[in-house]
Short mmCIF file of C-alpha atoms in Angstrom, two decimals:
data_model
loop_
_atom_site.label_atom_id
_atom_site.label_comp_id
_atom_site.label_asym_id
_atom_site.label_seq_id
_atom_site.Cartn_x
_atom_site.Cartn_y
_atom_site.Cartn_z
CA MET A 22 8.98 41.36 -15.55
CA LYS A 23 8.58 39.51 -18.84
CA LYS A 24 11.80 37.62 -18.13
CA LYS A 25 10.41 36.47 -14.79
CA ILE A 26 7.13 35.29 -16.35
CA TYR A 27 8.96 33.22 -18.95
CA PHE A 28 11.23 31.89 -16.23
CA ILE A 29 8.21 30.75 -14.17
CA LEU A 30 6.47 29.25 -17.24
CA GLU A 31 9.61 27.31 -18.04
CA LEU A 32 9.74 25.88 -14.52
CA LEU A 33 6.02 25.01 -14.64
CA LEU A 34 6.52 23.12 -17.87
CA ILE A 35 9.44 21.21 -16.35
CA PHE A 36 7.32 20.48 -13.26
CA VAL A 37 4.49 19.06 -15.40
CA LEU A 38 6.93 16.81 -17.29
CA LEU A 39 8.49 15.52 -14.07
CA PHE A 40 5.15 15.04 -12.33
CA ALA A 41 3.83 12.98 -15.26
CA PHE A 42 6.99 10.87 -15.15
CA TRP A 43 6.87 10.16 -11.41
CA TYR A 44 3.11 9.66 -11.27
CA ASN A 45 3.43 7.11 -14.08
CA ASN A 46 6.04 5.32 -11.96
CA SER A 47 3.81 4.96 -8.91
CA ASP A 48 5.49 1.72 -7.83
CA PHE A 49 8.72 3.66 -7.45
CA ILE A 50 6.97 6.19 -5.19
CA TYR A 51 5.88 3.33 -2.89
CA THR A 52 9.51 2.21 -2.80
CA ILE A 53 10.60 5.57 -1.45
CA GLU A 54 8.31 5.21 1.55
CA LYS A 55 9.67 1.76 2.27
CA TYR A 56 13.23 3.02 2.43
CA SER A 57 12.65 6.08 4.61
CA PHE A 58 12.79 5.34 8.31
CA PHE A 59 11.76 7.08 11.48
CA VAL A 60 12.71 6.66 15.13
CA PHE A 61 9.58 5.98 17.13
CA THR A 62 10.75 6.48 20.72
CA ASP A 63 9.60 9.40 22.86
CA ASP A 64 13.08 10.92 22.84
CA TYR A 65 13.07 10.90 19.03
CA PHE A 66 14.53 14.37 18.59
CA SER A 67 17.53 13.78 20.86
CA ILE A 68 18.31 10.47 19.14
CA ALA A 69 18.03 11.97 15.65
CA TYR A 70 20.03 15.05 16.72
CA SER A 71 22.93 12.83 17.80
CA LYS A 72 23.24 11.27 14.33
CA PRO A 73 25.15 12.65 11.32
CA GLN A 74 23.05 14.82 9.00
CA TRP A 75 20.44 15.07 11.75
CA LEU A 76 18.50 17.93 10.12
CA THR A 77 18.17 16.03 6.86
CA ILE A 78 17.03 12.94 8.74
CA LEU A 79 14.44 14.86 10.77
CA ILE A 80 12.91 16.50 7.71
CA SER A 81 12.98 13.42 5.48
CA ASN A 82 11.56 11.18 8.20
CA PHE A 83 8.63 13.52 8.65
CA ILE A 84 7.95 13.79 4.91
CA SER A 85 8.32 10.05 4.26
CA GLN A 86 5.00 9.21 5.91
CA TYR A 87 3.13 11.08 3.16
CA TYR A 88 4.69 9.06 0.33
CA LYS A 89 2.01 6.43 0.81
CA ASP A 90 -0.07 8.78 -1.35
CA VAL A 91 1.18 8.61 -4.96
CA MET A 92 -0.03 12.13 -5.77
CA PHE A 93 1.98 13.64 -2.92
CA GLY A 94 5.03 11.52 -3.71
CA ALA A 95 5.04 12.55 -7.37
CA PHE A 96 4.57 16.18 -6.33
CA MET A 97 7.50 16.11 -3.90
CA GLN A 98 9.82 14.39 -6.38
CA SER A 99 9.00 16.99 -9.04
CA PHE A 100 9.02 19.96 -6.66
CA SER A 101 12.48 19.03 -5.33
CA VAL A 102 14.04 19.15 -8.79
CA VAL A 103 12.24 22.33 -9.90
CA TYR A 104 13.01 24.11 -6.63
CA VAL A 105 16.72 23.33 -6.95
CA MET A 106 16.63 24.56 -10.56
CA TYR A 107 14.96 27.78 -9.43
CA CYS A 108 17.53 28.43 -6.70
CA ILE A 109 20.53 27.79 -8.92
CA LYS A 110 19.20 29.59 -11.96
CA SER A 111 18.42 32.67 -9.85
CA THR A 112 21.86 32.44 -8.24
CA VAL A 113 23.66 32.18 -11.57
CA ILE A 114 21.73 35.12 -13.05
CA SER A 115 22.33 37.25 -9.95
CA VAL A 116 25.93 36.41 -9.12
CA PHE A 117 27.38 36.02 -12.61
CA ASN A 118 25.14 38.70 -14.13
CA PHE A 119 23.96 36.36 -16.91
CA ASN A 120 20.85 37.42 -18.75
CA ASN A 121 18.18 34.88 -19.60
CA LYS A 122 19.34 34.29 -23.17
CA ASN A 123 22.97 33.53 -22.34
CA LEU A 124 24.14 30.01 -23.19
CA LEU A 125 25.79 29.53 -19.79
CA ASN A 126 22.37 29.89 -18.20
CA ALA A 127 21.74 26.28 -19.28
CA PHE A 128 24.41 25.16 -16.80
CA ALA A 129 22.21 26.35 -13.95
CA VAL A 130 19.97 23.29 -14.40
CA ILE A 131 22.81 20.79 -13.89
CA PRO A 132 22.19 20.25 -10.14
CA GLY A 133 18.48 19.71 -10.78
CA ILE A 134 19.23 17.12 -13.46
CA ILE A 135 21.72 15.36 -11.18
CA LEU A 136 19.04 15.28 -8.46
CA LEU A 137 16.58 13.77 -10.95
CA ILE A 138 19.04 10.95 -11.66
CA LEU A 139 19.82 10.43 -7.98
CA GLN A 140 16.10 10.16 -7.22
CA ASN A 141 16.04 7.16 -9.51
CA ASN A 142 19.24 5.53 -8.24
CA TYR A 143 18.77 6.21 -4.53
CA PRO A 144 15.11 5.98 -3.47
CA GLU A 145 15.60 7.92 -0.23
CA ILE A 146 14.02 11.26 0.56
CA TYR A 147 17.04 12.66 2.38
CA VAL A 148 18.84 12.90 -1.01
CA ASN A 149 16.21 15.46 -2.07
CA ILE A 150 16.42 17.26 1.27
CA GLN A 151 20.21 17.53 1.03
CA PHE A 152 19.98 19.25 -2.33
CA ILE A 153 17.22 21.58 -1.15
CA VAL A 154 19.14 22.61 2.00
CA VAL A 155 22.49 23.11 0.23
CA PHE A 156 21.15 25.13 -2.68
CA THR A 157 18.79 27.17 -0.51
CA LEU A 158 21.82 28.31 1.48
CA LEU A 159 23.66 29.02 -1.76
CA TYR A 160 20.69 30.99 -3.07
CA SER A 161 20.43 33.02 0.15
CA LEU A 162 24.05 34.20 -0.28
CA SER A 163 23.18 35.81 -3.61
CA PHE A 164 20.93 38.28 -1.79
CA ILE A 165 23.89 39.76 0.09
CA LYS A 166 24.97 42.74 -2.01
CA SER A 167 28.73 42.54 -1.54
CA ASN A 168 31.62 41.38 -3.65
CA TYR A 169 32.70 39.10 -0.82
CA ALA A 170 29.35 37.25 -0.82
CA TYR A 171 29.42 37.05 -4.62
CA PHE A 172 32.93 35.60 -4.50
CA ILE A 173 31.90 32.90 -1.97
CA THR A 174 28.76 32.01 -3.91
CA ALA A 175 30.58 31.80 -7.22
CA THR A 176 33.32 29.65 -5.68
CA LEU A 177 30.87 27.26 -4.03
CA TYR A 178 28.80 26.95 -7.18
CA THR A 179 31.90 26.25 -9.30
CA ILE A 180 33.08 23.54 -6.86
CA LEU A 181 29.65 21.90 -6.79
CA LEU A 182 29.52 22.00 -10.57
CA ILE A 183 32.93 20.33 -10.91
CA LEU A 184 32.01 17.64 -8.39
CA ILE A 185 28.65 16.58 -9.79
CA ILE A 186 28.71 17.12 -13.55
CA PRO A 187 29.05 13.79 -15.44
CA LEU A 188 30.71 13.48 -18.84
CA PRO A 189 27.49 12.59 -20.76
CA TYR A 190 25.99 15.90 -19.68
CA CYS A 191 29.03 17.80 -20.89
CA LEU A 192 28.17 16.46 -24.33
CA LEU A 193 24.52 17.41 -23.88
CA PHE A 194 25.45 20.96 -22.96
CA PHE A 195 27.75 21.12 -25.97
CA ALA A 196 24.81 20.04 -28.16
CA SER A 197 22.65 22.66 -26.43
CA GLY A 198 25.20 25.31 -27.31
CA ILE A 199 25.10 24.32 -30.98
CA LEU A 200 21.29 24.50 -30.90
CA TYR A 201 21.39 27.94 -29.30
CA LYS A 202 23.87 29.23 -31.89
CA TRP A 203 21.67 27.87 -34.68
CA LEU A 204 18.61 29.63 -33.26
CA SER A 205 20.57 32.87 -32.92
CA SER A 206 21.84 32.77 -36.51
CA LYS A 207 18.45 31.79 -37.94
CA TYR A 208 16.43 34.50 -36.27
CA HIS A 209 19.08 37.25 -36.23
CA GLY A 210 17.42 40.37 -34.92
CA LYS A 211 14.16 38.60 -34.22
CA ILE A 212 15.73 36.86 -31.29
CA GLU A 213 16.10 40.24 -29.63
CA SER A 214 12.33 40.71 -29.72
CA SER A 215 9.81 39.12 -27.38
CA THR A 216 10.97 35.65 -28.46
CA ASN A 217 14.45 36.20 -27.05
CA LEU A 218 13.19 34.83 -23.72
CA TYR A 219 11.72 31.71 -25.29
CA TYR A 220 14.36 30.30 -27.62
CA PRO A 221 17.20 30.01 -25.07
CA SER A 222 14.86 27.81 -23.02
CA LEU A 223 14.76 25.15 -25.72
CA PRO A 224 18.22 23.76 -24.89
CA VAL A 225 17.23 23.64 -21.21
CA LEU A 226 14.01 21.76 -21.96
CA LEU A 227 15.97 19.44 -24.25
CA LEU A 228 18.26 18.61 -21.32
CA ILE A 229 15.30 17.90 -19.03
CA VAL A 230 13.52 15.65 -21.52
CA SER A 231 16.71 13.74 -22.31
CA SER A 232 17.36 13.32 -18.56
CA ILE A 233 13.88 11.88 -17.98
CA PHE A 234 14.43 9.49 -20.87
CA TYR A 235 17.82 8.53 -19.44
CA VAL A 236 16.31 7.83 -16.01
CA TYR A 237 13.44 5.82 -17.49
CA LYS A 238 15.80 3.67 -19.59
CA ASP A 239 18.46 3.27 -16.91
CA LYS A 240 19.39 -0.41 -17.23
CA SER A 241 21.23 -0.51 -13.90
CA ASN A 242 17.95 -0.15 -12.00
CA GLU A 243 15.55 -1.76 -14.46
CA ALA A 244 15.59 -5.19 -12.77
CA LEU A 245 15.11 -3.66 -9.32
CA ARG A 246 12.28 -1.44 -10.58
CA LYS A 247 10.48 -4.44 -12.14
CA TYR A 248 10.92 -6.35 -8.89
CA PHE A 249 9.30 -3.51 -6.93
CA ILE A 250 6.39 -3.44 -9.39
CA MET A 251 5.86 -7.14 -8.67
CA GLU A 252 6.21 -6.57 -4.91
CA ASN A 253 3.61 -3.81 -4.91
CA ALA A 254 1.22 -5.91 -6.99
CA ALA A 255 1.54 -8.72 -4.43
CA GLU A 256 0.98 -6.29 -1.57
CA LYS A 257 -2.28 -5.18 -3.21
CA GLY A 258 -3.31 -8.77 -4.05
CA GLU A 259 -3.12 -8.17 -7.81
CA TRP A 260 -2.10 -11.76 -8.54
CA TYR A 261 -3.17 -11.87 -12.17
CA LYS A 262 -1.11 -8.74 -12.85
CA ILE A 263 1.96 -10.64 -11.65
CA LEU A 264 1.20 -13.66 -13.82
CA GLU A 265 0.35 -11.63 -16.90
CA ASN A 266 3.55 -9.57 -16.70
CA THR A 267 5.97 -12.36 -15.75
CA LYS A 268 7.10 -14.78 -18.43
CA ARG A 269 9.49 -17.71 -18.21
CA GLU A 270 12.36 -15.60 -19.54
CA ASP A 271 11.69 -12.92 -16.90
CA VAL A 272 12.21 -15.46 -14.13
CA ILE A 273 15.39 -16.71 -15.80
CA ALA A 274 16.70 -13.12 -15.92
CA ASP A 275 15.79 -12.47 -12.25
CA TYR A 276 15.23 -15.68 -10.31
CA ARG A 277 13.96 -13.81 -7.23
CA LYS A 278 10.67 -13.44 -9.08
CA ILE A 279 9.91 -17.17 -8.87
CA ARG A 280 8.71 -16.65 -5.28
CA TYR A 281 6.10 -14.11 -6.35
CA VAL A 282 5.05 -16.36 -9.23
CA VAL A 283 4.54 -19.32 -6.87
CA LEU A 284 2.62 -17.12 -4.43
CA ALA A 285 0.41 -15.72 -7.21
CA LEU A 286 -0.26 -19.19 -8.63
CA ASN A 287 -1.21 -20.50 -5.21
CA GLU A 288 -3.43 -17.53 -4.38
CA THR A 289 -5.31 -17.90 -7.68
CA GLY A 290 -5.71 -21.66 -7.18
CA ILE A 291 -3.74 -22.73 -10.26
CA LEU A 292 -0.42 -23.74 -8.71
CA GLY A 293 -0.97 -27.40 -9.61
CA ASP A 294 -1.78 -26.46 -13.22
CA LYS A 295 0.86 -23.85 -14.12
CA LEU A 296 3.91 -24.29 -11.87
CA PHE A 297 6.09 -26.02 -14.45
CA SER A 298 5.48 -23.29 -16.99
CA TYR A 299 8.23 -21.48 -15.07
CA PRO A 300 11.84 -22.49 -14.30
CA ILE A 301 11.87 -23.92 -10.79
CA THR A 302 14.48 -26.26 -9.29
CA LYS A 303 13.63 -26.88 -5.64
CA SER A 304 10.82 -26.37 -3.16
CA ASP A 305 13.04 -24.20 -0.93
CA ASP A 306 12.72 -21.53 -3.64
CA PHE A 307 9.02 -21.14 -2.83
CA ILE A 308 10.15 -18.63 -0.18
CA PHE A 309 13.43 -16.85 0.59
CA PRO A 310 15.90 -18.35 3.07
CA HIS A 311 15.60 -16.95 6.57
CA THR A 312 17.33 -13.60 6.49
CA VAL A 313 17.19 -10.12 7.96
CA GLU A 314 17.36 -8.39 4.57
CA GLY A 315 14.43 -6.12 3.76
CA GLN A 316 13.13 -7.47 0.45
CA PRO A 317 13.33 -11.22 1.21
CA SER A 318 11.91 -10.76 4.70
CA PHE A 319 9.03 -8.69 3.36
CA PHE A 320 8.15 -11.36 0.82
CA ASN A 321 8.26 -14.09 3.45
CA SER A 322 6.01 -12.01 5.68
CA LEU A 323 3.58 -11.47 2.80
CA PHE A 324 3.74 -15.18 1.97
CA TYR A 325 2.67 -16.25 5.47
CA LYS A 326 0.11 -13.46 5.71
CA ASN A 327 -1.70 -14.84 2.66
CA LEU A 328 -1.26 -18.36 3.98
CA GLY A 329 -3.15 -17.35 7.13
CA VAL A 330 -0.25 -17.58 9.59
CA PRO A 331 -0.03 -14.09 11.15
CA ASN A 332 2.50 -15.21 13.78
CA GLU A 333 5.10 -16.10 11.17
CA ALA A 334 4.18 -13.05 9.09
CA PHE A 335 4.77 -10.90 12.19
CA HIS A 336 8.10 -12.62 12.80
CA PHE A 337 9.51 -11.71 9.36
CA MET A 338 8.14 -8.18 9.43
CA PHE A 339 9.75 -7.61 12.81
CA GLN A 340 13.06 -8.78 11.33
CA ILE A 341 12.84 -5.91 8.86
CA ALA A 342 12.24 -3.43 11.66
CA GLU A 343 15.21 -4.79 13.62
CA SER A 344 17.59 -4.52 10.66
CA THR A 345 16.95 -0.89 9.71
CA PRO A 346 19.48 1.76 10.75
CA PHE A 347 17.08 4.49 11.93
CA GLY A 348 14.23 2.44 13.34
CA MET A 349 11.08 1.07 11.74
CA ASP A 350 9.66 2.18 8.40
CA PHE A 351 5.97 3.14 8.19
CA ARG A 352 4.96 0.23 6.01
CA SER A 353 6.41 -2.32 8.45
CA LEU A 354 4.70 -0.62 11.36
CA ARG A 355 1.30 -0.71 9.61
CA TYR A 356 1.70 -4.42 8.98
CA LEU A 357 2.86 -5.17 12.53
CA THR A 358 -0.20 -3.37 13.87
CA THR A 359 -2.54 -5.30 11.58
CA TYR A 360 -0.84 -8.63 12.33
CA SER A 361 -1.30 -7.98 16.05
CA ILE A 362 -5.06 -7.92 15.48
CA GLU A 363 -4.97 -11.06 13.33
CA LYS A 364 -2.83 -12.74 15.99
CA ASP A 365 -5.58 -11.94 18.50
CA ASP A 366 -3.03 -10.09 20.61
CA PRO A 367 -4.62 -6.91 22.04
CA LEU A 368 -1.60 -6.02 24.19
CA LEU A 369 0.71 -5.98 21.21
CA TYR A 370 -1.87 -4.09 19.18
CA ASN A 371 -2.07 -1.35 21.83
CA LYS A 372 1.71 -1.02 21.79
CA TYR A 373 2.01 -0.59 18.02
CA ILE A 374 -1.06 1.57 17.57
CA HIS A 375 0.43 3.94 20.16
CA ILE A 376 3.64 4.14 18.10
CA LEU A 377 1.69 4.66 14.88
CA SER A 378 -0.29 7.47 16.49
CA LYS A 379 2.96 9.49 16.71
CA SER A 380 2.75 10.12 12.97
CA THR A 381 0.55 12.84 11.48
CA PHE A 382 -0.59 11.09 8.29
CA HIS A 383 -2.17 7.93 9.72
CA LYS A 384 -5.13 9.33 11.67
CA LYS A 385 -7.76 7.85 9.34
CA TYR A 386 -5.85 4.59 9.14
CA ILE A 387 -5.72 4.37 12.95
CA LYS A 388 -9.46 5.00 13.13
CA TYR A 389 -10.04 2.17 10.68
CA LEU A 390 -7.77 -0.19 12.64
CA ASP A 391 -9.51 0.68 15.91
CA GLY A 392 -12.81 -0.33 14.38
CA TYR A 393 -11.30 -3.59 13.14
CA ALA A 394 -9.72 -4.25 16.56
CA LYS A 395 -12.99 -3.67 18.43
CA GLU A 396 -14.76 -6.13 16.15
CA ARG A 397 -12.05 -8.67 16.90
CA PHE A 398 -11.40 -8.04 20.59
CA GLY A 399 -14.65 -6.45 21.80
CA ASN A 400 -15.77 -2.91 22.57
CA GLY A 401 -14.69 -2.52 26.20
CA GLU A 402 -11.35 -1.13 27.30
CA ASP A 403 -10.92 -4.06 29.67
CA GLN A 404 -11.32 -6.48 26.82
CA LEU A 405 -8.57 -4.72 24.89
CA GLN A 406 -6.21 -5.28 27.84
CA THR A 407 -6.78 -9.03 28.13
CA GLU A 408 -3.90 -11.45 27.95
CA TYR A 409 -2.76 -12.90 24.66
CA VAL A 410 -4.28 -16.31 23.89
CA PRO A 411 -3.03 -17.69 20.53
CA GLN A 412 -5.88 -18.55 18.15
CA LYS A 413 -3.80 -19.39 15.07
CA PRO A 414 -1.11 -22.00 14.33
CA PHE A 415 2.21 -20.77 15.64
CA PHE A 416 5.65 -21.74 14.45
CA ILE A 417 8.91 -20.13 13.48
CA GLY A 418 10.18 -22.15 10.56
CA VAL A 419 13.35 -23.96 11.52
CA ARG A 420 12.59 -27.19 9.71
CA SER A 421 12.45 -27.75 5.97
CA PHE A 422 9.82 -25.81 4.06
CA LEU A 423 7.84 -28.93 3.11
CA ASN A 424 7.69 -30.12 6.71
CA ASP A 425 6.39 -26.71 7.78
CA MET A 426 3.69 -26.81 5.09
CA ALA A 427 2.70 -30.37 6.02
CA SER A 428 2.41 -29.51 9.71
CA LEU A 429 0.41 -26.40 8.84
CA TYR A 430 -2.09 -28.47 6.90
CA ASP A 431 -2.35 -31.05 9.69
CA SER A 432 -3.05 -28.35 12.29
CA ASP A 433 -5.33 -26.05 10.31
CA ARG A 434 -6.51 -27.98 7.21
CA ASN A 435 -4.99 -25.26 5.06
CA ILE A 436 -5.58 -26.21 1.39
CA LYS A 437 -3.02 -23.67 0.18
CA ALA A 438 -0.40 -25.33 2.37
CA LEU A 439 -1.43 -28.76 1.03
CA ASN A 440 -0.97 -27.62 -2.57
CA LEU A 441 2.43 -26.15 -1.72
CA THR A 442 3.39 -29.47 -0.13
CA LEU A 443 2.28 -31.52 -3.14
CA CYS A 444 3.96 -29.23 -5.66
CA GLY A 445 7.06 -29.09 -3.49
CA THR A 446 7.39 -32.87 -3.48
CA LEU A 447 7.08 -32.86 -7.28
CA VAL A 448 9.75 -30.16 -7.63
CA ASP A 449 12.07 -32.08 -5.28
CA ARG A 450 11.24 -35.32 -7.16
CA LYS A 451 10.02 -37.02 -3.99
CA ILE A 452 7.57 -39.21 -5.85
CA ASP A 453 6.97 -41.64 -3.00
CA THR A 454 6.04 -38.78 -0.67
CA PHE A 455 3.77 -37.34 -3.35
CA LYS A 456 2.02 -40.70 -3.78
CA ASN A 457 1.40 -41.02 -0.04
CA ILE A 458 -0.04 -37.50 0.24
CA ILE A 459 -2.17 -37.68 -2.89
CA ASN A 460 -3.58 -41.06 -1.87
CA LYS A 461 -4.69 -39.59 1.42
CA TYR A 462 -5.88 -36.15 0.40
CA TYR A 463 -6.57 -36.18 -3.33
CA GLN A 464 -10.26 -35.41 -2.91
CA GLU A 465 -9.42 -32.21 -1.02
CA VAL A 466 -7.31 -30.77 -3.84
CA MET A 467 -9.73 -31.65 -6.62
CA ILE A 468 -11.29 -28.72 -8.51
CA ASN A 469 -14.68 -29.40 -10.13
CA GLY A 470 -14.10 -33.11 -9.69
CA GLU A 471 -10.65 -33.13 -11.34
CA LEU A 472 -7.11 -33.08 -10.06
CA PRO A 473 -4.83 -30.22 -11.19
CA ILE A 474 -2.95 -31.04 -14.40
CA HIS A 475 0.52 -31.45 -12.84
CA TYR A 476 -0.87 -33.90 -10.29
CA GLN A 477 -2.43 -35.89 -13.12
CA GLU A 478 0.87 -35.82 -15.03
CA ALA A 479 2.75 -37.19 -12.03
CA ILE A 480 0.19 -39.93 -11.45
CA VAL A 481 0.27 -40.97 -15.12
CA MET A 482 4.07 -41.12 -15.03
CA VAL A 483 4.03 -43.33 -11.93
CA TYR A 484 1.00 -45.56 -12.62
CA ARG A 485 0.79 -45.70 -16.43
CA ASN A 486 1.42 -49.45 -16.56
CA GLN A 487 -0.66 -50.35 -13.50
CA GLN A 488 -4.29 -51.15 -14.16
CA GLY A 489 -6.97 -49.45 -12.11
CA TYR A 490 -4.96 -46.60 -10.65
CA LEU A 491 -5.62 -44.11 -13.42
CA ASP A 492 -9.35 -44.77 -13.23
CA LYS A 493 -9.26 -44.29 -9.47
CA TYR A 494 -7.92 -40.75 -9.87
CA ASN A 495 -10.16 -39.89 -12.83
CA ILE A 496 -7.19 -38.98 -15.05
CA SER A 497 -8.02 -37.19 -18.29
CA LYS A 498 -7.58 -39.22 -21.48
CA ASP A 499 -5.86 -36.24 -23.08
CA VAL A 500 -3.20 -36.31 -20.38
CA ILE A 501 -2.64 -40.05 -20.87
CA GLU A 502 -2.35 -39.70 -24.64
CA LYS A 503 -0.01 -36.74 -24.33
CA TYR A 504 2.22 -38.70 -21.97
CA ASP A 505 2.38 -41.64 -24.35
CA VAL A 506 3.52 -39.32 -27.15
CA PHE A 507 6.12 -37.72 -24.90
CA ASN A 508 7.41 -41.10 -23.70
CA LYS A 509 7.72 -42.31 -27.27
CA LEU A 510 9.64 -39.23 -28.38
CA ILE A 511 12.26 -39.34 -25.63
CA ASN A 512 12.91 -43.04 -26.25
CA GLN A 513 13.62 -42.60 -29.95
CA GLN A 514 17.16 -42.93 -31.21
CA TYR A 515 17.14 -39.37 -32.50
CA ILE A 516 15.35 -37.09 -30.08
CA ALA A 517 13.67 -34.01 -31.54
CA GLU A 518 14.69 -31.63 -28.75
CA LYS A 519 13.12 -28.48 -30.20
CA TYR A 520 9.78 -30.19 -30.76
CA ILE A 521 9.77 -31.63 -27.25
CA ILE A 522 10.57 -28.22 -25.76
CA ASN A 523 7.85 -26.49 -27.78
CA GLU A 524 5.16 -29.07 -26.98
CA PHE A 525 5.99 -30.30 -23.49
CA SER A 526 8.13 -27.68 -21.72
CA ASN A 527 5.28 -26.79 -19.34
CA THR A 528 4.70 -30.38 -18.18
CA TYR A 529 6.00 -32.25 -15.18
CA TRP A 530 7.39 -34.95 -17.48
CA PHE A 531 9.64 -32.48 -19.27
CA TYR A 532 10.79 -31.10 -15.89
CA MET A 533 11.83 -34.62 -14.80
CA TYR A 534 13.40 -35.33 -18.17
CA ALA A 535 15.41 -32.08 -18.14
CA ARG A 536 16.61 -32.58 -14.55
CA MET A 537 17.77 -36.14 -15.17
CA LYS A 538 19.43 -35.16 -18.44
CA ALA A 539 21.28 -32.34 -16.69
CA GLU A 540 22.56 -34.74 -14.01
CA VAL A 541 23.74 -37.27 -16.59
CA GLY A 542 25.27 -34.60 -18.83
#
């Protein structure tokens, strides 16, 4: 009985450690929901049954809907590992007749540790389900009191162990053995007392803690994990979190992040002041190229959602749904349903809300959406069945990004689109286009009576020697003086590169200087 209590306490301690780890990595939990798909047709079971690993798919698809809640996601991640440890440890003790203090008992946690690592490398719930199903079956064999069942269980366990144990963990188990021997020699007979159930657990706990540390410091997934943190911050509208946690060197290391930086700068209204603090080379990098890949398409959808173009946001989100192997993921479906309302399309809304109602977790969310839809479409059922009449600008971007932004501003007077157009012309070094746009619309992009800094820098560079123009745009004297210093430095015989980089690297002048120097060099 005492052995069982210590066994349970050990598993509880491991569960607490794992739960704290996964709960602290909440952005990773959101990722798991994004990559778990479900088939939404009425003949769902028959379709899933016809696919390989159908049972795993059925179970994981059902569970995936709950991962929107971080608490549940962290619980399931931790429970999966601890449950596998419980099954295997009980199997090893039963089949091999190991007592709880035996060194080989530590090997029973290997599958659980491997699952912990796989949870980090493959954010898909069916990995957890596979382990749970396999080791539950293995555990059930240990209850059959026959040598034949013991032989099968021992053989299967040995094969699984050989297949999944990595070399680094062989070394860890060797170190655990040394620790166990040291504890045995130090405490001699004492280890046979009530503590004999506690000390053998120390190597096991050492393995768990080292595994968590290994997962947390896994360099192979660090860039992807940081990208998902940025993606989730953008989804929640936490723009300043993106800007505070993304430095110039971060964008250099992972250039995909420049899109989220541009979006965050534009949403906070400082795109024209801070854009050239980051490495950017062309306006086409403001969004991803048209693609059916999940991450780029999701960003593009989010980009147009915040720009107030639900039609284009819907288009990219639907691309994600079309490209997934098992149907649409829950996050995409929630967005498609919301976009249908913002598109003023009640017919499409009814279609997607019906699909969403097939899940069990989204009842409150559906109730909220219904209230939002009735405010938008009206309260009557007949009104919800009316034909779709577009109320927002509609386009599917096939032209250049700057042309799309310019046409969006012309049709909807979208200031965010205007700022993207102006900054895009600066990035592409289309100075004549910038001059034409700023001459026509400069009053609309002024903030507290002043143009953004990068716009002032471009105007100074173009009109410095022409009287009257700088006064017309109310250019700051500090900007003019700073440009004169910069111009003087780059025209010296010996250019102080380090000083120029330190003082002017976040200016439009330095961007132009660096681009031209790169082309000449």
